[in-house]
Amino acid sequence: MRTVLTVLACAAVLVGCGQSDPKSAAPDKAEIAKAFAGSPPKLAKLHGEANELLGGGKDAFQARLADLRGYPVVVNSWGSWCAPCRGEFPVFQKVSTQLGRLVAFLGLDGRDNDGEAQKFMKKFPLTYPSYKDPDVKSALSIHAGGFYPTTTFFNAKGKLVYTHPGPYNSAKDLIADIRRYAG
């Protein structure tokens, strides 16, 4: 039985590692300007940190979550080394642009090398910042640690309402969960 489980685990890793990156769905500057025109100040501040990899650890991340109370928040835990994470980035690029005036998006870059993360974010730019989470303490603080990708949803009162393990393969599915859990 142990041999079977080992073979299955190795096969899963090989399948994930063999995937090529999808095409970026990053909007151009004009699309971003139009999409975020009239954003509330807290969300505009978030958009101003688009595609940045922020430090500060768990305390900085928790402070940002607290500051965003009043808005639903979607947190995507990812790593540049994670094939399913790379696969879902175009979904987050689309949806964060579409809903970014109403919903706050944050990333948590877990167990990653800053250089690789920044290289990946250059290829797949986001309209929101990500926090470095090398020790996974920020992710664990929101019950998102250990599995990548994981997306957590907070309502406007700051309450964790849903955790989605695994990738989002379509914008439709992510939008449905935002409306169901965070909206």
Coordinates of N, CA and C in Angstrom, one line a residue:
M1 N 0.8 -1.2 0.0 CA 0.0 0.0 0.0 C 0.9 1.3 0.0
R2 N 1.9 1.2 0.8 CA 2.8 2.4 0.9 C 3.5 2.7 -0.5
T3 N 3.8 1.6 -1.2 CA 4.4 1.8 -2.5 C 3.4 2.4 -3.5
V4 N 2.2 2.0 -3.4 CA 1.1 2.5 -4.3 C 1.0 4.0 -4.0
L5 N 0.9 4.4 -2.8 CA 0.7 5.8 -2.4 C 1.9 6.6 -2.9
T6 N 3.1 6.1 -2.7 CA 4.3 6.8 -3.2 C 4.3 7.0 -4.7
V7 N 3.9 6.0 -5.4 CA 3.9 6.1 -6.9 C 2.8 7.1 -7.3
L8 N 1.7 7.1 -6.6 CA 0.6 8.1 -6.9 C 1.1 9.5 -6.6
A9 N 1.7 9.7 -5.5 CA 2.2 11.0 -5.1 C 3.3 11.5 -6.1
C10 N 4.2 10.7 -6.5 CA 5.2 11.0 -7.5 C 4.6 11.4 -8.9
A11 N 3.5 10.6 -9.2 CA 2.9 10.9 -10.5 C 2.2 12.3 -10.5
A12 N 1.5 12.6 -9.3 CA 0.9 13.9 -9.2 C 1.9 15.0 -9.3
V13 N 3.0 14.9 -8.7 CA 4.1 15.9 -8.7 C 4.6 16.0 -10.2
L14 N 4.8 15.0 -10.8 CA 5.3 15.0 -12.2 C 4.3 15.7 -13.2
V15 N 3.0 15.4 -13.0 CA 2.0 16.0 -13.8 C 2.0 17.5 -13.6
G16 N 2.0 17.9 -12.3 CA 2.0 19.4 -12.0 C 3.2 20.1 -12.5
C17 N 4.4 19.4 -12.5 CA 5.7 20.0 -12.9 C 5.8 20.1 -14.4
G18 N 5.1 19.2 -15.1 CA 5.2 19.2 -16.5 C 4.3 20.2 -17.2
Q19 N 3.4 20.9 -16.5 CA 2.5 21.8 -17.1 C 3.2 23.1 -17.6
S20 N 2.8 23.6 -18.7 CA 3.4 24.8 -19.1 C 2.5 26.0 -18.6
D21 N 3.1 27.1 -18.5 CA 2.4 28.3 -18.0 C 1.3 28.7 -19.0
P22 N 0.1 29.1 -18.4 CA -0.9 29.6 -19.3 C -0.6 31.0 -19.8
K23 N -1.4 31.5 -20.7 CA -1.2 32.9 -21.2 C -1.7 33.9 -20.1
S24 N -0.9 34.9 -19.9 CA -1.3 36.0 -19.0 C -2.5 36.7 -19.5
A25 N -3.4 37.0 -18.5 CA -4.6 37.8 -18.8 C -4.6 39.2 -18.2
A26 N -3.4 39.7 -18.0 CA -3.2 41.0 -17.4 C -3.8 42.1 -18.3
P27 N -4.6 42.9 -17.7 CA -5.2 44.0 -18.5 C -4.1 45.1 -18.7
D28 N -4.3 45.9 -19.8 CA -3.4 47.0 -20.0 C -3.7 48.2 -19.1
K29 N -2.8 49.2 -19.1 CA -3.0 50.3 -18.2 C -4.3 51.0 -18.4
A30 N -4.8 51.1 -19.6 CA -6.0 51.8 -19.9 C -7.2 51.1 -19.3
E31 N -7.2 49.7 -19.4 CA -8.2 48.9 -18.9 C -8.3 49.0 -17.3
I32 N -7.1 49.0 -16.8 CA -7.0 49.1 -15.3 C -7.5 50.5 -14.8
A33 N -7.1 51.5 -15.5 CA -7.6 52.9 -15.1 C -9.1 53.0 -15.2
K34 N -9.7 52.4 -16.3 CA -11.1 52.5 -16.5 C -11.8 51.6 -15.4
A35 N -11.3 50.4 -15.1 CA -11.9 49.5 -14.2 C -11.9 50.1 -12.8
F36 N -10.8 50.8 -12.4 CA -10.7 51.2 -11.0 C -11.0 52.7 -10.8
A37 N -11.5 53.4 -11.8 CA -11.9 54.8 -11.7 C -13.0 54.9 -10.6
G38 N -12.8 55.8 -9.7 CA -13.8 55.9 -8.6 C -13.7 54.9 -7.5
S39 N -12.7 54.2 -7.4 CA -12.5 53.2 -6.3 C -12.5 53.9 -5.0
P40 N -13.1 53.3 -3.9 CA -13.0 53.9 -2.6 C -11.5 54.0 -2.2
P41 N -11.2 55.0 -1.3 CA -9.8 55.2 -0.9 C -9.0 54.0 -0.5
K42 N -9.6 53.1 0.4 CA -8.9 52.0 0.8 C -8.5 51.0 -0.3
L43 N -9.5 50.9 -1.2 CA -9.2 50.0 -2.4 C -8.3 50.7 -3.4
A44 N -8.4 52.0 -3.5 CA -7.4 52.7 -4.4 C -6.0 52.6 -3.9
K45 N -5.9 52.6 -2.6 CA -4.5 52.4 -2.0 C -4.0 51.0 -2.3
L46 N -4.8 50.1 -2.2 CA -4.5 48.7 -2.5 C -4.0 48.6 -4.0
H47 N -4.8 49.2 -4.9 CA -4.5 49.2 -6.3 C -3.1 49.9 -6.6
G48 N -2.8 50.9 -5.7 CA -1.6 51.6 -5.9 C -0.3 50.7 -5.5
E49 N -0.6 49.6 -4.9 CA 0.5 48.6 -4.6 C 0.4 47.4 -5.5
A50 N -0.2 47.6 -6.6 CA -0.4 46.5 -7.5 C 0.9 45.8 -7.9
N51 N 0.9 44.5 -7.8 CA 2.0 43.6 -8.2 C 3.2 43.8 -7.4
E52 N 3.1 44.4 -6.2 CA 4.2 44.5 -5.3 C 4.3 43.3 -4.4
L53 N 5.5 42.9 -4.0 CA 5.7 41.8 -3.1 C 6.1 42.5 -1.7
L54 N 5.2 42.5 -0.8 CA 5.4 43.2 0.4 C 5.9 42.4 1.6
G55 N 6.7 43.0 2.4 CA 7.2 42.3 3.6 C 6.4 42.6 4.8
G56 N 7.0 42.4 6.0 CA 6.3 42.8 7.2 C 5.7 41.6 8.0
G57 N 5.7 40.4 7.3 CA 5.3 39.2 8.0 C 3.8 39.2 8.4
K58 N 3.5 38.3 9.3 CA 2.1 38.1 9.7 C 1.4 39.4 10.3
D59 N 2.2 40.1 11.0 CA 1.6 41.3 11.6 C 1.2 42.4 10.6
A60 N 2.0 42.6 9.5 CA 1.6 43.5 8.5 C 0.4 43.0 7.7
F61 N 0.4 41.7 7.4 CA -0.7 41.1 6.7 C -2.0 41.2 7.5
Q62 N -1.9 40.9 8.8 CA -3.1 41.0 9.6 C -3.6 42.5 9.8
A63 N -2.7 43.4 9.8 CA -3.0 44.8 9.9 C -3.7 45.2 8.6
R64 N -3.3 44.8 7.5 CA -3.9 45.1 6.2 C -5.3 44.5 6.2
L65 N -5.5 43.3 6.6 CA -6.9 42.7 6.7 C -7.8 43.5 7.5
A66 N -7.3 43.9 8.7 CA -8.1 44.8 9.6 C -8.4 46.1 8.9
D67 N -7.5 46.7 8.2 CA -7.7 48.0 7.5 C -8.8 47.9 6.4
L68 N -8.9 46.7 5.9 CA -9.9 46.5 4.8 C -11.3 46.1 5.2
R69 N -11.5 46.1 6.6 CA -12.9 45.9 7.0 C -13.8 46.9 6.4
G70 N -14.9 46.5 6.1 CA -15.9 47.3 5.3 C -16.0 46.9 3.9
Y71 N -15.0 46.0 3.5 CA -15.0 45.5 2.1 C -14.8 43.9 2.2
P72 N -15.5 43.2 1.3 CA -15.1 41.8 1.2 C -13.7 41.6 0.8
V73 N -13.0 40.6 1.3 CA -11.6 40.4 0.9 C -11.4 39.0 0.5
V74 N -10.7 38.8 -0.6 CA -10.3 37.5 -1.2 C -8.8 37.4 -1.1
V75 N -8.3 36.4 -0.4 CA -6.9 36.2 -0.3 C -6.5 34.9 -1.0
N76 N -5.6 35.0 -1.9 CA -5.1 33.9 -2.7 C -3.7 33.5 -2.2
S77 N -3.5 32.3 -1.6 CA -2.2 31.8 -1.2 C -1.6 31.0 -2.4
W78 N -0.4 31.5 -2.8 CA 0.2 30.9 -4.0 C 1.7 30.8 -3.8
G79 N 2.4 30.2 -4.8 CA 3.8 30.2 -4.8 C 4.2 30.1 -6.3
S80 N 5.3 30.7 -6.7 CA 5.8 30.7 -8.1 C 6.2 29.3 -8.5
W81 N 6.5 28.4 -7.5 CA 6.9 27.0 -7.7 C 5.7 26.1 -7.9
C82 N 4.5 26.6 -7.7 CA 3.3 25.7 -7.7 C 2.6 25.8 -9.1
A83 N 2.6 24.7 -9.8 CA 2.0 24.7 -11.1 C 0.5 25.0 -11.1
P84 N -0.3 24.5 -10.2 CA -1.7 24.9 -10.2 C -1.9 26.4 -9.8
C85 N -1.0 26.9 -9.0 CA -1.1 28.4 -8.7 C -0.8 29.2 -10.0
R86 N 0.2 28.8 -10.7 CA 0.5 29.5 -12.0 C -0.7 29.4 -12.9
G87 N -1.3 28.2 -12.9 CA -2.4 28.0 -13.8 C -3.6 28.9 -13.5
E88 N -3.8 29.2 -12.3 CA -5.0 30.0 -11.9 C -4.8 31.5 -11.9
F89 N -3.5 31.9 -12.1 CA -3.2 33.4 -12.1 C -4.0 34.2 -13.1
P90 N -4.2 33.7 -14.3 CA -5.0 34.5 -15.3 C -6.5 34.7 -14.8
V91 N -7.0 33.7 -14.0 CA -8.4 33.9 -13.5 C -8.4 35.0 -12.5
F92 N -7.4 35.1 -11.6 CA -7.3 36.2 -10.7 C -7.0 37.5 -11.3
Q93 N -6.2 37.5 -12.4 CA -6.0 38.7 -13.2 C -7.3 39.3 -13.7
K94 N -8.1 38.5 -14.3 CA -9.4 38.9 -14.8 C -10.4 39.4 -13.7
V95 N -10.6 38.5 -12.7 CA -11.6 38.8 -11.7 C -11.2 40.0 -10.8
S96 N -10.0 40.1 -10.5 CA -9.6 41.3 -9.7 C -9.7 42.6 -10.4
T97 N -9.6 42.6 -11.7 CA -9.9 43.8 -12.5 C -11.4 44.0 -12.6
Q98 N -12.1 43.0 -12.8 CA -13.6 43.1 -12.9 C -14.2 43.6 -11.6
L99 N -13.8 43.1 -10.5 CA -14.5 43.4 -9.2 C -13.7 44.2 -8.3
G100 N -12.5 44.7 -8.7 CA -11.6 45.4 -7.8 C -12.1 46.7 -7.2
R101 N -13.2 47.3 -7.7 CA -13.8 48.5 -7.1 C -14.7 48.2 -5.9
L102 N -15.1 46.9 -5.8 CA -16.0 46.4 -4.8 C -15.4 45.4 -3.8
V103 N -14.4 44.7 -4.2 CA -13.8 43.6 -3.4 C -12.3 43.8 -3.4
A104 N -11.7 43.6 -2.2 CA -10.3 43.7 -2.0 C -9.7 42.4 -2.3
F105 N -8.6 42.4 -3.0 CA -7.8 41.2 -3.3 C -6.4 41.3 -2.7
L106 N -5.9 40.2 -2.1 CA -4.6 40.2 -1.6 C -4.0 38.8 -2.0
G107 N -2.7 38.8 -2.1 CA -2.0 37.5 -2.3 C -1.1 37.2 -1.2
L108 N -0.8 35.9 -0.9 CA 0.1 35.5 0.0 C 1.1 34.5 -0.7
D109 N 2.3 35.0 -0.9 CA 3.3 34.2 -1.6 C 4.1 33.3 -0.6
G110 N 3.7 32.0 -0.5 CA 4.3 31.1 0.5 C 5.4 30.3 0.0
R111 N 6.3 30.1 1.0 CA 7.5 29.2 0.8 C 8.2 29.5 -0.5
D112 N 8.4 30.7 -0.8 CA 9.0 31.1 -2.1 C 10.3 31.9 -2.0
N113 N 11.0 31.9 -3.1 CA 12.2 32.7 -3.2 C 11.8 34.1 -3.8
D114 N 12.2 35.2 -3.2 CA 11.7 36.5 -3.7 C 12.0 36.7 -5.2
G115 N 13.2 36.3 -5.6 CA 13.6 36.5 -7.0 C 12.7 35.8 -7.9
E116 N 12.4 34.5 -7.6 CA 11.5 33.7 -8.5 C 10.1 34.3 -8.4
A117 N 9.6 34.7 -7.3 CA 8.3 35.3 -7.1 C 8.2 36.5 -8.0
Q118 N 9.2 37.4 -7.9 CA 9.1 38.7 -8.7 C 9.2 38.4 -10.2
K119 N 10.0 37.5 -10.5 CA 10.1 37.1 -12.0 C 8.8 36.6 -12.5
F120 N 8.1 35.8 -11.7 CA 6.8 35.2 -12.0 C 5.8 36.4 -12.1
M121 N 5.8 37.3 -11.1 CA 4.8 38.4 -11.1 C 5.1 39.4 -12.3
K122 N 6.3 39.4 -12.7 CA 6.5 40.3 -13.9 C 5.8 39.6 -15.2
K123 N 5.8 38.3 -15.2 CA 5.2 37.6 -16.3 C 3.7 37.6 -16.2
F124 N 3.2 37.6 -14.9 CA 1.8 37.5 -14.6 C 1.4 38.6 -13.6
P125 N 1.4 39.9 -14.1 CA 1.2 41.0 -13.1 C -0.2 41.0 -12.6
L126 N -0.3 41.4 -11.3 CA -1.6 41.4 -10.6 C -2.0 42.9 -10.3
T127 N -3.3 43.1 -10.1 CA -3.8 44.4 -9.8 C -3.8 44.7 -8.3
Y128 N -3.2 43.8 -7.5 CA -3.1 43.9 -6.1 C -1.8 43.4 -5.6
P129 N -1.4 43.7 -4.3 CA -0.2 43.3 -3.8 C -0.2 41.9 -3.2
S130 N 0.9 41.3 -3.1 CA 1.1 40.0 -2.4 C 2.0 40.2 -1.2
Y131 N 1.8 39.5 -0.1 CA 2.7 39.5 1.0 C 3.6 38.3 1.0
K132 N 4.8 38.5 1.3 CA 5.8 37.4 1.5 C 5.3 36.6 2.7
D133 N 5.3 35.3 2.5 CA 5.0 34.4 3.6 C 5.8 33.1 3.6
P134 N 7.2 33.3 3.8 CA 8.1 32.2 3.6 C 7.9 31.1 4.7
D135 N 7.4 31.5 5.9 CA 7.3 30.6 7.0 C 5.8 30.1 7.1
V136 N 4.9 30.6 6.2 CA 3.5 30.3 6.1 C 2.7 30.7 7.4
K137 N 3.3 31.6 8.2 CA 2.6 32.0 9.4 C 1.3 32.9 9.1
S138 N 1.4 33.7 8.0 CA 0.3 34.5 7.6 C -0.8 33.6 7.1
A139 N -0.5 32.6 6.3 CA -1.5 31.7 5.8 C -2.1 30.8 6.9
L140 N -1.3 30.4 7.8 CA -1.8 29.6 8.9 C -2.8 30.4 9.8
S141 N -2.5 31.7 9.9 CA -3.4 32.6 10.7 C -4.8 32.7 10.1
I142 N -4.9 32.4 8.8 CA -6.3 32.5 8.2 C -6.7 31.1 7.7
H143 N -6.1 30.1 8.3 CA -6.4 28.7 8.0 C -6.2 28.3 6.5
A144 N -5.2 28.8 5.9 CA -4.9 28.6 4.5 C -3.5 27.9 4.3
G145 N -2.9 27.4 5.3 CA -1.5 26.9 5.2 C -1.5 25.5 4.8
G146 N -0.4 25.2 4.1 CA -0.1 23.8 3.8 C -0.5 23.3 2.4
F147 N -1.4 23.9 1.8 CA -1.9 23.4 0.5 C -1.9 24.6 -0.5
Y148 N -1.4 24.4 -1.6 CA -1.4 25.5 -2.6 C -2.0 25.1 -3.9
P149 N -2.8 26.0 -4.5 CA -3.2 27.2 -4.0 C -4.4 27.0 -3.1
T150 N -4.6 28.0 -2.2 CA -5.8 28.1 -1.3 C -6.3 29.5 -1.4
T151 N -7.6 29.6 -1.5 CA -8.2 31.0 -1.5 C -9.2 31.1 -0.3
T152 N -9.0 32.2 0.4 CA -9.9 32.4 1.6 C -10.7 33.7 1.3
F153 N -11.9 33.6 1.9 CA -12.9 34.7 1.6 C -13.3 35.2 3.0
F154 N -13.2 36.6 3.1 CA -13.7 37.3 4.3 C -14.8 38.2 3.9
N155 N -15.9 38.2 4.8 CA -16.9 39.2 4.5 C -16.5 40.6 4.9
A156 N -17.4 41.5 4.7 CA -17.1 42.9 4.9 C -16.8 43.2 6.4
K157 N -17.3 42.4 7.3 CA -17.0 42.5 8.7 C -15.7 41.9 9.2
G158 N -15.0 41.3 8.2 CA -13.7 40.8 8.5 C -13.7 39.3 9.0
K159 N -14.9 38.7 8.9 CA -15.0 37.3 9.3 C -14.6 36.4 8.2
L160 N -13.8 35.4 8.5 CA -13.4 34.3 7.5 C -14.7 33.5 7.3
V161 N -15.1 33.4 6.0 CA -16.4 32.7 5.8 C -16.2 31.5 4.9
Y162 N -15.1 31.4 4.2 CA -14.9 30.2 3.3 C -13.5 30.1 2.9
T163 N -13.0 28.8 2.9 CA -11.7 28.5 2.4 C -11.9 27.5 1.2
H164 N -11.3 27.9 0.1 CA -11.3 27.0 -1.1 C -9.9 26.4 -1.4
P165 N -9.8 25.1 -1.1 CA -8.5 24.5 -1.4 C -8.4 24.2 -2.9
G166 N -7.3 24.4 -3.5 CA -7.1 24.1 -4.9 C -7.3 25.2 -5.8
P167 N -7.1 25.0 -7.1 CA -7.1 26.2 -8.1 C -8.5 26.5 -8.5
Y168 N -8.7 27.7 -9.0 CA -9.8 28.1 -9.7 C -9.5 28.0 -11.2
N169 N -10.3 27.3 -11.9 CA -10.0 27.1 -13.3 C -10.8 28.0 -14.2
S170 N -11.7 28.8 -13.7 CA -12.5 29.7 -14.5 C -12.9 31.0 -13.7
A171 N -13.0 32.1 -14.4 CA -13.4 33.3 -13.7 C -14.9 33.1 -13.2
K172 N -15.7 32.4 -13.9 CA -17.1 32.2 -13.5 C -17.1 31.5 -12.1
D173 N -16.3 30.5 -11.9 CA -16.3 29.8 -10.6 C -15.8 30.7 -9.5
L174 N -14.8 31.5 -9.7 CA -14.3 32.4 -8.7 C -15.3 33.5 -8.4
I175 N -15.9 34.1 -9.4 CA -17.0 35.1 -9.2 C -18.1 34.5 -8.4
A176 N -18.5 33.3 -8.7 CA -19.6 32.7 -8.0 C -19.3 32.5 -6.5
D177 N -18.1 32.1 -6.2 CA -17.7 32.0 -4.8 C -17.6 33.3 -4.1
I178 N -17.2 34.4 -4.8 CA -17.1 35.7 -4.2 C -18.5 36.2 -3.9
R179 N -19.4 36.0 -4.8 CA -20.8 36.4 -4.6 C -21.5 35.6 -3.5
R180 N -21.2 34.3 -3.4 CA -21.8 33.4 -2.4 C -21.2 33.6 -1.0
Y181 N -19.9 33.8 -0.9 CA -19.3 33.9 0.4 C -18.8 35.2 0.9
A182 N -18.4 36.1 0.0 CA -17.8 37.4 0.4 C -18.7 38.6 0.1
G183 N -19.7 38.4 -0.8 CA -20.5 39.5 -1.3 C -21.5 40.0 -0.3

